[in-house]
Short mmCIF file of C-alpha atoms and ligand atoms in Angstrom, two decimals:
data_model
loop_
_atom_site.label_atom_id
_atom_site.label_comp_id
_atom_site.label_asym_id
_atom_site.label_seq_id
_atom_site.Cartn_x
_atom_site.Cartn_y
_atom_site.Cartn_z
CA UNK A 1218 112.50 64.66 89.60
CA UNK A 1219 114.12 65.67 92.84
CA UNK A 1220 112.22 67.99 95.17
CA UNK A 1221 113.50 69.97 98.15
CA UNK A 1222 110.89 70.95 100.73
CA UNK A 1223 111.82 73.70 103.20
CA UNK A 1224 110.12 73.29 106.59
CA UNK A 1225 109.23 70.59 109.07
CA UNK A 1226 105.62 70.95 110.17
CA UNK A 1227 102.33 69.26 109.38
CA UNK A 1228 101.93 71.36 106.24
CA UNK A 1229 105.29 70.22 104.88
CA UNK A 1230 104.59 66.58 105.81
CA UNK A 1231 101.35 66.77 103.83
CA UNK A 1232 103.18 68.23 100.81
CA UNK A 1233 105.91 65.57 100.99
CA UNK A 1234 103.33 62.80 101.37
CA UNK A 1235 101.32 63.95 98.37
CA UNK A 1236 104.40 64.51 96.17
CA UNK A 1237 105.84 61.12 97.15
CA UNK A 1238 102.86 59.54 95.37
CA UNK A 1239 103.71 61.20 92.07
CA UNK A 1240 105.34 58.90 89.51
CA UNK A 1241 107.37 61.91 88.34
CA UNK A 1242 109.05 62.35 91.72
CA UNK A 1243 112.17 60.24 92.22
CA UNK A 1244 113.43 61.72 95.49
CA UNK A 1245 112.42 64.23 98.14
CA UNK A 1246 114.76 66.06 100.48
CA UNK A 1247 113.34 67.99 103.45
CA UNK A 1248 115.05 70.56 105.62
CA UNK A 1249 114.62 70.20 108.47
CA UNK A 1250 111.73 67.73 108.00
CA UNK A 1251 110.37 65.58 110.83
CA UNK A 1252 110.10 61.86 111.70
CA UNK A 1253 106.86 61.53 109.70
CA UNK A 1254 108.46 63.07 106.63
CA UNK A 1255 111.42 60.70 107.06
CA UNK A 1256 109.11 57.90 105.85
CA UNK A 1257 108.92 59.49 102.40
CA UNK A 1258 111.97 61.77 102.26
CA UNK A 1259 115.56 62.32 103.33
CA UNK A 1260 115.63 64.86 106.17
CA UNK A 1261 118.55 67.27 106.66
CA UNK A 1262 118.69 69.19 109.96
CA UNK A 1263 118.81 72.75 108.62
CA UNK A 1264 116.30 75.21 110.06
CA UNK A 1265 113.79 76.79 107.67
CA UNK A 1266 114.97 80.28 108.72
CA UNK A 1267 118.65 79.47 108.12
CA UNK A 1268 118.65 81.15 104.70
CA UNK A 1269 122.34 80.64 103.96
CA UNK A 1270 122.13 76.99 105.09
CA UNK A 1271 119.09 76.37 102.89
CA UNK A 1272 120.77 78.04 99.92
CA UNK A 1273 123.91 75.92 100.38
CA UNK A 1274 121.81 72.77 100.60
CA UNK A 1275 119.92 73.65 97.41
CA UNK A 1276 123.17 74.36 95.58
CA UNK A 1277 124.58 71.01 96.74
CA UNK A 1278 121.45 68.99 96.00
CA UNK A 1279 120.42 70.80 92.79
CA UNK A 1280 116.73 69.84 93.04
CA UNK A 1281 114.40 70.36 90.08
CA UNK A 1282 112.11 72.32 92.39
CA UNK A 1283 112.30 73.87 95.86
CA UNK A 1284 109.01 74.27 97.74
CA UNK A 1285 109.14 76.72 100.64
CA UNK A 1286 106.51 75.80 103.25
CA UNK A 1287 106.54 78.53 105.94
CA UNK A 1288 106.31 82.31 105.58
CA UNK A 1289 109.47 83.29 107.50
CA UNK A 1290 112.05 82.15 104.91
CA UNK A 1291 109.96 83.73 102.14
CA UNK A 1292 109.80 87.04 104.03
CA UNK A 1293 113.59 86.75 104.49
CA UNK A 1294 114.15 86.45 100.73
CA UNK A 1295 114.95 82.73 100.31
CA UNK A 1296 113.04 82.48 97.02
CA UNK A 1297 114.98 85.44 95.54
CA UNK A 1298 118.31 83.84 96.46
CA UNK A 1299 117.31 80.49 94.96
CA UNK A 1300 116.18 82.16 91.74
CA UNK A 1301 119.48 84.02 91.51
CA UNK A 1302 121.19 80.63 91.74
CA UNK A 1303 118.94 79.40 88.89
CA UNK A 1304 117.05 76.94 91.09
CA UNK A 1305 113.29 76.82 90.39
CA UNK A 1306 111.31 77.70 93.48
CA UNK A 1307 107.64 77.53 94.41
CA UNK A 1308 107.06 80.57 96.59
CA UNK A 1309 106.99 84.36 96.21
CA UNK A 1310 109.85 86.83 96.25
CA UNK A 1311 110.58 88.82 99.39
CA UNK A 1312 108.83 91.84 97.85
CA UNK A 1313 105.71 89.84 96.93
CA UNK A 1314 105.68 88.08 100.31
CA UNK A 1315 104.86 91.49 101.81
CA UNK A 1316 101.25 90.52 101.15
CA UNK A 1317 101.68 88.56 104.38
CA UNK A 1318 104.71 90.15 106.04
CA UNK A 1319 103.24 93.67 106.10
CA UNK A 1320 99.58 94.12 106.95
CA UNK A 1321 99.87 97.78 105.95
CA UNK A 1322 101.27 96.86 102.54
CA UNK A 1323 98.47 94.37 101.94
CA UNK A 1324 95.76 96.84 103.00
CA UNK A 1325 97.17 99.53 100.70
CA UNK A 1326 97.26 97.05 97.82
CA UNK A 1327 93.64 96.04 98.42
CA UNK A 1328 92.58 99.67 98.50
CA UNK A 1329 94.47 100.46 95.28
CA UNK A 1330 92.89 97.46 93.51
CA UNK A 1331 89.38 97.90 94.92
CA UNK A 1332 89.52 94.54 96.68
CA UNK A 1333 86.80 94.44 99.36
CA UNK A 1334 88.19 94.50 102.90
CA UNK A 1335 87.69 96.25 106.25
CA UNK A 1336 88.21 100.01 106.41
CA UNK A 1337 91.59 100.79 108.04
CA UNK A 1338 94.35 103.18 109.03
CA UNK A 1339 98.15 102.75 109.47
CA UNK A 1340 99.88 104.27 112.52
CA UNK A 1341 103.25 104.71 114.16
CA UNK A 1342 101.99 107.44 116.54
CA UNK A 1343 99.92 106.39 119.57
CA UNK A 1344 97.84 109.60 119.81
CA UNK A 1345 96.85 109.43 116.16
CA UNK A 1346 96.03 105.73 116.52
CA UNK A 1347 93.80 106.38 119.54
CA UNK A 1348 92.00 109.24 117.80
CA UNK A 1349 91.31 106.95 114.81
CA UNK A 1350 89.42 104.56 117.14
CA UNK A 1351 86.63 107.23 117.12
CA UNK A 1352 85.68 106.02 113.66
CA UNK A 1353 84.61 102.63 114.99
CA UNK A 1354 82.67 101.10 117.84
CA UNK A 1355 83.68 98.03 119.87
CA UNK A 1356 85.08 95.48 119.22
CA UNK A 1357 88.24 97.15 117.89
CA UNK A 1358 90.72 95.32 115.66
CA UNK A 1359 94.42 96.14 116.05
CA UNK A 1360 97.16 94.43 114.05
CA UNK A 1361 100.93 94.52 114.27
CA UNK A 1362 102.17 95.37 110.79
CA UNK A 1363 104.84 92.65 110.65
CA UNK A 1364 105.04 88.89 111.21
CA UNK A 1365 104.28 87.97 114.83
CA UNK A 1366 103.90 84.18 114.64
CA UNK A 1367 100.12 84.45 114.35
CA UNK A 1368 99.83 86.44 117.59
CA UNK A 1369 99.88 89.99 116.21
CA UNK A 1370 96.11 90.57 116.07
CA UNK A 1371 94.25 91.98 119.07
CA UNK A 1372 90.46 92.15 119.12
CA UNK A 1373 89.70 94.59 121.96
CA UNK A 1374 86.23 94.46 123.49
CA UNK A 1375 86.36 97.98 124.98
CA UNK A 1376 87.84 101.34 124.03
CA UNK A 1377 90.03 101.22 127.12
CA UNK A 1378 91.46 97.83 126.17
CA UNK A 1379 92.05 99.08 122.64
CA UNK A 1380 93.96 102.15 123.87
CA UNK A 1381 96.07 100.01 126.19
CA UNK A 1382 96.86 97.72 123.26
CA UNK A 1383 97.89 100.69 121.11
CA UNK A 1384 100.45 101.67 123.77
CA UNK A 1385 101.64 98.10 124.27
CA UNK A 1386 102.00 97.30 120.60
CA UNK A 1387 103.71 100.57 119.61
CA UNK A 1388 105.79 100.18 122.79
CA UNK A 1389 107.37 97.02 121.38
CA UNK A 1390 105.06 94.17 122.44
CA UNK A 1391 105.91 92.32 119.23
CA UNK A 1392 109.32 93.93 118.71
CA UNK A 1393 109.85 95.49 115.28
CA UNK A 1394 106.72 93.74 114.00
CA UNK A 1395 104.54 96.19 115.96
CA UNK A 1396 106.55 99.37 115.30
CA UNK A 1397 103.61 100.11 112.99
CA UNK A 1398 99.96 99.28 113.56
CA UNK A 1399 96.93 98.72 111.40
CA UNK A 1400 93.60 99.56 113.03
CA UNK A 1401 90.57 98.31 111.18
CA UNK A 1402 86.83 97.90 111.20
CA UNK A 1403 85.52 94.71 112.83
CA UNK A 1404 83.87 92.52 110.20
CA UNK A 1405 80.92 90.28 111.03
CA UNK A 1406 80.42 86.98 109.29
CA UNK A 1407 81.80 83.50 108.70
CA UNK A 1408 85.50 82.99 108.04
CA UNK A 1409 86.86 80.72 105.34
CA UNK A 1410 90.20 80.21 103.61
CA UNK A 1411 90.62 80.01 99.85
CA UNK A 1412 93.77 78.77 98.12
CA UNK A 1413 94.96 79.50 94.61
CA UNK A 1414 98.20 78.84 92.78
CA UNK A 1415 99.67 81.45 90.49
CA UNK A 1416 102.63 82.12 88.20
CA UNK A 1417 102.11 85.87 88.57
CA UNK A 1418 99.78 86.13 85.56
CA UNK A 1419 97.24 83.33 85.82
CA UNK A 1420 95.63 82.06 89.00
CA UNK A 1421 94.29 78.50 89.30
CA UNK A 1422 91.82 77.90 92.13
CA UNK A 1423 92.57 74.92 94.36
CA UNK A 1424 89.99 74.62 97.13
CA UNK A 1425 88.39 76.25 100.12
CA UNK A 1426 88.82 75.18 103.74
CA UNK A 1427 87.88 76.24 107.24
CA UNK A 1428 90.23 76.36 110.19
CA UNK A 1429 89.48 76.40 113.95
CA UNK A 1430 91.71 79.03 115.50
CA UNK A 1431 90.60 78.92 119.14
CA UNK A 1432 92.04 76.25 121.40
CA UNK A 1433 88.78 75.11 122.97
CA UNK A 1434 85.55 73.44 121.87
CA UNK A 1435 82.84 75.86 120.80
CA UNK A 1436 85.54 78.28 119.52
CA UNK A 1437 86.53 79.33 123.04
CA UNK A 1438 89.86 80.17 124.68
CA UNK A 1439 92.97 81.76 123.19
CA UNK A 1440 93.94 81.77 119.53
CA UNK A 1441 96.30 79.09 118.20
CA UNK A 1442 97.95 78.34 114.88
CA UNK A 1443 94.88 76.21 114.09
CA UNK A 1444 93.37 73.23 115.92
CA UNK A 1445 91.81 71.51 112.93
CA UNK A 1446 90.47 72.07 109.45
CA UNK A 1447 88.16 70.67 106.86
CA UNK A 1448 87.66 71.01 103.14
CA UNK A 1449 85.50 71.73 101.22
CA UNK A 1450 83.95 74.59 103.17
CA UNK A 1451 80.22 74.59 102.37
CA UNK A 1452 80.14 78.40 102.45
CA UNK A 1453 82.71 78.54 99.62
CA UNK A 1454 80.50 76.92 97.01
CA UNK A 1455 81.23 77.22 93.27
CA UNK A 1456 79.39 80.52 92.92
CA UNK A 1457 81.23 82.04 95.90
CA UNK A 1458 84.57 80.77 94.58
CA UNK A 1459 83.88 82.48 91.27
CA UNK A 1460 83.11 85.74 93.04
CA UNK A 1461 86.29 85.47 95.08
CA UNK A 1462 88.32 84.87 91.91
CA UNK A 1463 86.72 87.87 90.14
CA UNK A 1464 86.51 90.34 93.00
CA UNK A 1465 89.60 89.42 95.02
CA UNK A 1466 92.15 87.01 93.56
CA UNK A 1467 92.46 88.29 89.99
CA UNK A 1468 92.64 91.99 90.97
CA UNK A 1469 95.26 91.13 93.60
CA UNK A 1470 97.44 89.19 91.15
CA UNK A 1471 97.10 91.98 88.57
CA UNK A 1472 97.85 94.64 91.18
CA UNK A 1473 101.05 92.91 92.25
CA UNK A 1474 102.13 92.47 88.63
CA UNK A 1475 101.41 96.12 87.84
CA UNK A 1476 103.53 97.17 90.82
CA UNK A 1477 106.47 95.23 89.42
CA UNK A 1478 106.40 92.54 92.08
CA UNK A 1479 104.59 89.60 90.46
CA UNK A 1480 103.27 87.18 93.04
CA UNK A 1481 104.04 83.50 92.43
CA UNK A 1482 103.33 80.36 94.45
CA UNK A 1483 100.27 79.70 96.57
CA UNK A 1484 98.12 82.59 97.70
CA UNK A 1485 96.02 81.94 100.78
CA UNK A 1486 93.13 84.37 101.03
CA UNK A 1487 91.57 84.61 104.49
CA UNK A 1488 87.94 85.65 103.91
CA UNK A 1489 85.03 86.95 105.92
CA UNK A 1490 81.72 86.15 104.24
CA UNK A 1491 79.37 88.79 105.60
CA UNK A 1492 75.72 88.36 106.60
CA UNK A 1493 74.64 89.52 103.12
CA UNK A 1494 76.92 86.93 101.54
CA UNK A 1495 79.61 89.34 100.36
CA UNK A 1496 83.21 88.14 100.65
CA UNK A 1497 85.85 90.48 102.10
CA UNK A 1498 89.54 89.87 102.78
CA UNK A 1499 90.68 89.43 106.39
CA UNK A 1500 94.28 88.77 105.39
CA UNK A 1501 96.52 87.25 102.75
CA UNK A 1502 99.15 84.63 103.48
CA UNK A 1503 101.98 83.79 101.11
CA UNK A 1504 101.96 80.03 101.82
CA UNK A 1505 99.61 77.16 102.49
CA UNK A 1506 97.67 77.20 105.74
CA UNK A 1507 98.59 74.74 108.44
CA UNK A 1508 96.42 72.59 109.01
CA UNK A 1509 94.48 73.61 105.87
CA UNK A 1510 97.24 72.16 103.66
CA UNK A 1511 96.75 68.75 105.25
CA UNK A 1512 93.10 68.55 104.16
CA UNK A 1513 93.74 70.01 100.72
CA UNK A 1514 96.55 67.54 100.03
CA UNK A 1515 94.39 64.68 101.31
CA UNK A 1516 91.63 65.67 98.88
CA UNK A 1517 93.88 66.19 95.91
CA UNK A 1518 93.88 63.12 93.72
CA UNK A 1519 95.34 64.73 90.61
CA UNK A 1520 98.99 65.66 90.24
CA UNK A 1521 100.13 68.76 92.10
CA UNK A 1522 103.69 68.76 90.73
CA UNK A 1523 102.89 70.14 87.22
CA UNK A 1524 101.01 73.03 88.82
CA UNK A 1525 103.86 73.82 91.18
CA UNK A 1526 106.44 73.63 88.40
CA UNK A 1527 104.31 75.88 86.21
CA UNK A 1528 104.06 78.45 89.03
CA UNK A 1529 107.81 78.27 89.61
CA UNK A 1530 108.82 78.61 85.98
CA UNK A 1531 105.98 80.75 84.65
CA UNK A 1532 105.50 78.15 81.94
CA UNK A 1533 102.18 76.57 81.00
CA UNK A 1534 100.06 77.48 84.01
CA UNK A 1535 97.41 78.94 81.72
CA UNK A 1536 96.97 75.40 80.32
CA UNK A 1537 96.63 73.80 83.77
CA UNK A 1538 93.03 73.44 84.74
CA UNK A 1539 91.82 73.15 88.27
CA UNK A 1540 93.27 69.89 89.64
CA UNK A 1541 90.95 67.01 89.07
CA UNK A 1542 88.99 64.93 91.56
CA UNK A 1543 88.48 67.28 94.41
CA UNK A 1544 85.04 65.88 95.21
CA UNK A 1545 85.76 64.03 98.48
CA UNK A 1546 85.90 65.75 101.86
CA UNK A 1547 88.76 65.77 104.34
CA UNK A 1548 89.04 66.66 108.02
CA UNK A 1549 92.21 67.18 110.06
CA UNK A 1550 92.08 67.07 113.87
CA UNK A 1551 95.17 68.60 115.45
CA UNK A 1552 96.53 66.92 118.56
CA UNK A 1553 98.53 69.28 120.74
CA UNK A 1554 100.58 69.01 123.92
CA UNK A 1555 98.63 69.80 127.12
CA UNK A 1556 99.30 73.48 127.93
CA UNK A 1557 99.46 74.74 124.32
CA UNK A 1558 99.17 77.58 123.27
CA UNK A 1559 100.75 78.48 126.64
CA UNK A 1560 103.81 76.71 128.01
CA UNK A 1561 104.04 72.94 127.73
CA UNK A 1562 106.48 70.09 128.40
CA UNK A 1563 108.37 68.34 125.65
CA UNK A 1564 109.39 64.70 125.49
CA UNK A 1565 106.19 62.68 126.13
CA UNK A 1566 106.00 59.42 124.17
CA UNK A 1567 103.33 58.95 121.48
CA UNK A 1568 102.13 55.54 120.29
CA UNK A 1569 99.34 54.13 118.17
CA UNK A 1570 100.25 55.54 114.74
CA UNK A 1571 99.70 52.24 112.92
CA UNK A 1572 96.41 51.60 114.70
CA UNK A 1573 95.18 55.11 113.87
CA UNK A 1574 96.03 54.79 110.19
CA UNK A 1575 94.40 51.34 110.05
CA UNK A 1576 91.19 52.48 111.74
CA UNK A 1577 89.49 53.49 108.44
CA UNK A 1578 90.45 53.82 104.80
CA UNK A 1579 91.78 57.25 103.93
CA UNK A 1580 93.36 58.07 107.29
CA UNK A 1581 96.85 59.55 107.51
CA UNK A 1582 98.59 60.95 110.57
CA UNK A 1583 100.74 63.94 109.69
CA UNK A 1584 103.58 64.85 112.03
CA UNK A 1585 104.05 68.48 113.07
CA UNK A 1586 105.94 68.81 116.37
CA UNK A 1587 107.54 65.39 116.81
CA UNK A 1588 111.07 64.05 117.24
CA UNK A 1589 112.54 60.59 117.45
CA UNK A 1590 114.32 59.40 120.60
CA UNK A 1591 115.57 55.87 121.24
CA UNK A 1592 113.35 54.54 118.46
CA UNK A 1593 110.21 56.18 119.87
CA UNK A 1594 108.23 59.18 118.65
CA UNK A 1595 108.10 61.98 121.23
CA UNK A 1596 106.26 65.29 121.31
CA UNK A 1597 108.58 68.24 120.73
CA UNK A 1598 106.18 71.06 119.95
CA UNK A 1599 102.80 72.62 120.71
CA UNK A 1600 100.85 71.32 117.74
CA UNK A 1601 102.14 67.77 117.38
CA UNK A 1602 99.98 65.66 115.05
CA UNK A 1603 97.39 66.27 112.34
CA UNK A 1604 95.10 63.25 112.23
CA UNK A 1605 93.51 63.49 108.79
CA UNK A 1606 90.69 61.52 107.19
CA UNK A 1607 89.29 61.53 103.68
CA UNK A 1608 85.74 60.29 103.07
CA UNK A 1609 82.75 60.77 100.79
CA UNK A 1610 81.17 63.45 103.02
CA UNK A 1611 82.48 65.88 105.64
CA UNK A 1612 80.37 64.10 108.25
CA UNK A 1613 81.99 60.74 107.49
CA UNK A 1614 85.42 62.33 107.41
CA UNK A 1615 84.80 63.83 110.87
CA UNK A 1616 83.74 60.43 112.24
CA UNK A 1617 86.77 58.67 110.76
CA UNK A 1618 89.20 61.33 111.95
CA UNK A 1619 87.93 61.00 115.53
CA UNK A 1620 88.02 57.20 115.35
CA UNK A 1621 91.69 57.53 114.43
CA UNK A 1622 92.33 60.11 117.18
CA UNK A 1623 91.02 57.55 119.68
CA UNK A 1624 93.72 55.11 118.57
CA UNK A 1625 96.55 57.54 119.35
CA UNK A 1626 98.02 56.62 122.70
CA UNK A 1627 99.32 59.87 124.15
CA UNK A 1628 98.07 60.84 127.63
CA UNK A 1629 99.90 64.20 127.52
CA UNK A 1630 98.07 65.30 124.37
CA UNK A 1631 94.66 66.89 123.78
CA UNK A 1632 92.45 67.84 120.87
CA UNK A 1633 89.23 69.70 120.16
CA UNK A 1634 86.25 67.37 119.90
CA UNK A 1635 84.15 69.53 117.56
CA UNK A 1636 86.28 70.03 114.46
CA UNK A 1637 83.99 70.52 111.48
CA UNK A 1638 80.91 71.51 113.48
CA UNK A 1639 79.94 74.17 110.95
CA UNK A 1640 79.96 71.67 108.10
CA UNK A 1641 78.28 68.74 109.86
CA UNK A 1642 75.08 67.97 108.07
CA UNK A 1643 75.89 70.58 105.38
CA UNK A 1644 78.05 68.25 103.33
P1 LIG B 815 94.72 87.60 110.90
O1 LIG B 815 96.06 87.26 111.49
O2 LIG B 815 94.68 88.91 110.16
O3 LIG B 815 94.10 86.45 110.17
O4 LIG B 815 93.73 87.74 112.14
C1 LIG B 815 93.54 86.69 113.04
C2 LIG B 815 92.08 86.51 113.28
O5 LIG B 815 91.53 87.70 113.83
C3 LIG B 815 91.27 86.25 112.03
O6 LIG B 815 91.28 84.91 111.67
C4 LIG B 815 89.91 86.73 112.46
O7 LIG B 815 89.27 85.74 113.24
C5 LIG B 815 90.22 87.89 113.34
N1 LIG B 815 90.16 89.14 112.57
C6 LIG B 815 91.17 89.77 111.96
N2 LIG B 815 90.75 90.89 111.37
C7 LIG B 815 89.43 91.01 111.61
C8 LIG B 815 88.43 91.96 111.28
N3 LIG B 815 88.72 93.07 110.60
N4 LIG B 815 87.18 91.72 111.70
C9 LIG B 815 86.88 90.62 112.42
N5 LIG B 815 87.77 89.71 112.78
C10 LIG B 815 89.04 89.88 112.39
N1 LIG B 816 95.86 77.85 110.00
C1 LIG B 816 96.12 79.23 109.84
C2 LIG B 816 97.36 79.56 109.16
O1 LIG B 816 98.07 78.72 108.64
O2 LIG B 816 97.68 80.75 109.11
#
């Protein structure tokens, strides 16, 4: 089978790498891909957000399945256009992708389906938004309704800061994305991500993971796209996963179906597990997490292709069980360019890939923001590599991932040194 993967980050490299090991897969095309993906796929330089370009490519290549990695093309309706052209696609329609592309939409859906989440209000008027803050005490949580590249959430420590943020956001801080705001209750607890695959009727659980959003050790400094991840997440044990399926995932899938916008593809549920052990939704995403995908793909020994095809075609998913052999643990340490998530220089040379991958069994270095120049790999983004290790326990996976990080020769790069601290000793 021929597969087309849309995207070119660490998440898409992990998907291409895992699919390349399937005996059913004969060729993989990636657009735009990256130099790491080029080892297992043919890369075509078409941007993920170039919807017409992607559609033309799919019509030319006629793959058996298109997998859309990032949220932007889904929110722009790429999956709908592919389906109209009779090309099977793993990823939700534009309408269903609103679970991620509109925070207000997702909150209203949760409320309608009794899915536990933070109390909230939706606002386009600054005075009404400020008055609503009376309902809560600090810290205040303000969210731009639309997609803002992971930067649209403000946690304000004081009322004054919150009011300033209301004015800034409604004043166009995130462009159209913050023309509407969601203000919500601050939830205490431990965050975890849970991933399921669905054909719109049935949901199959994959695995849980935990990300590290802050740039610095000890969860300090500004938020990033994610500086590292591990799976499994000890807090998402079997019993908790069952609760999340019953209380959150299944009502969400049913709610979307009942509204006439069945959700298909992967659903990423961002959870807050409260001090009493009750899970609540922080957010939904309509795609795999990055770097969570890297650890889930590393752990997945069974075939992922039949599941993805079943989600894309609506055929047979009910017969697919949870993918087998998920018992090992994986850790991904993200290496980023010095300066990220602020401004940074591009073009520094990275070496040591072979040494890193040879440092222990089960190590793979996923590319995220790299390019090739004169036969060398150079950094061309903020998050650049995802050094990933699979081992029998999370603790061993952490050790092996850091051993591999030490082999990467890249003076202009940095990484957190405490990825997996919550799980150390717990698994
Ligand atoms: P989101 O983009 O909705 O995932 O928000 C980004 C981050 O902000 C989350 O990963 C949480 O750490 C934090 N966050 C969002 N909403 C809340 C909330 N209601 N209570 C506490 N923290 C939150
Ligand atoms: N790692 C967080 C995300 O993909 O949204």
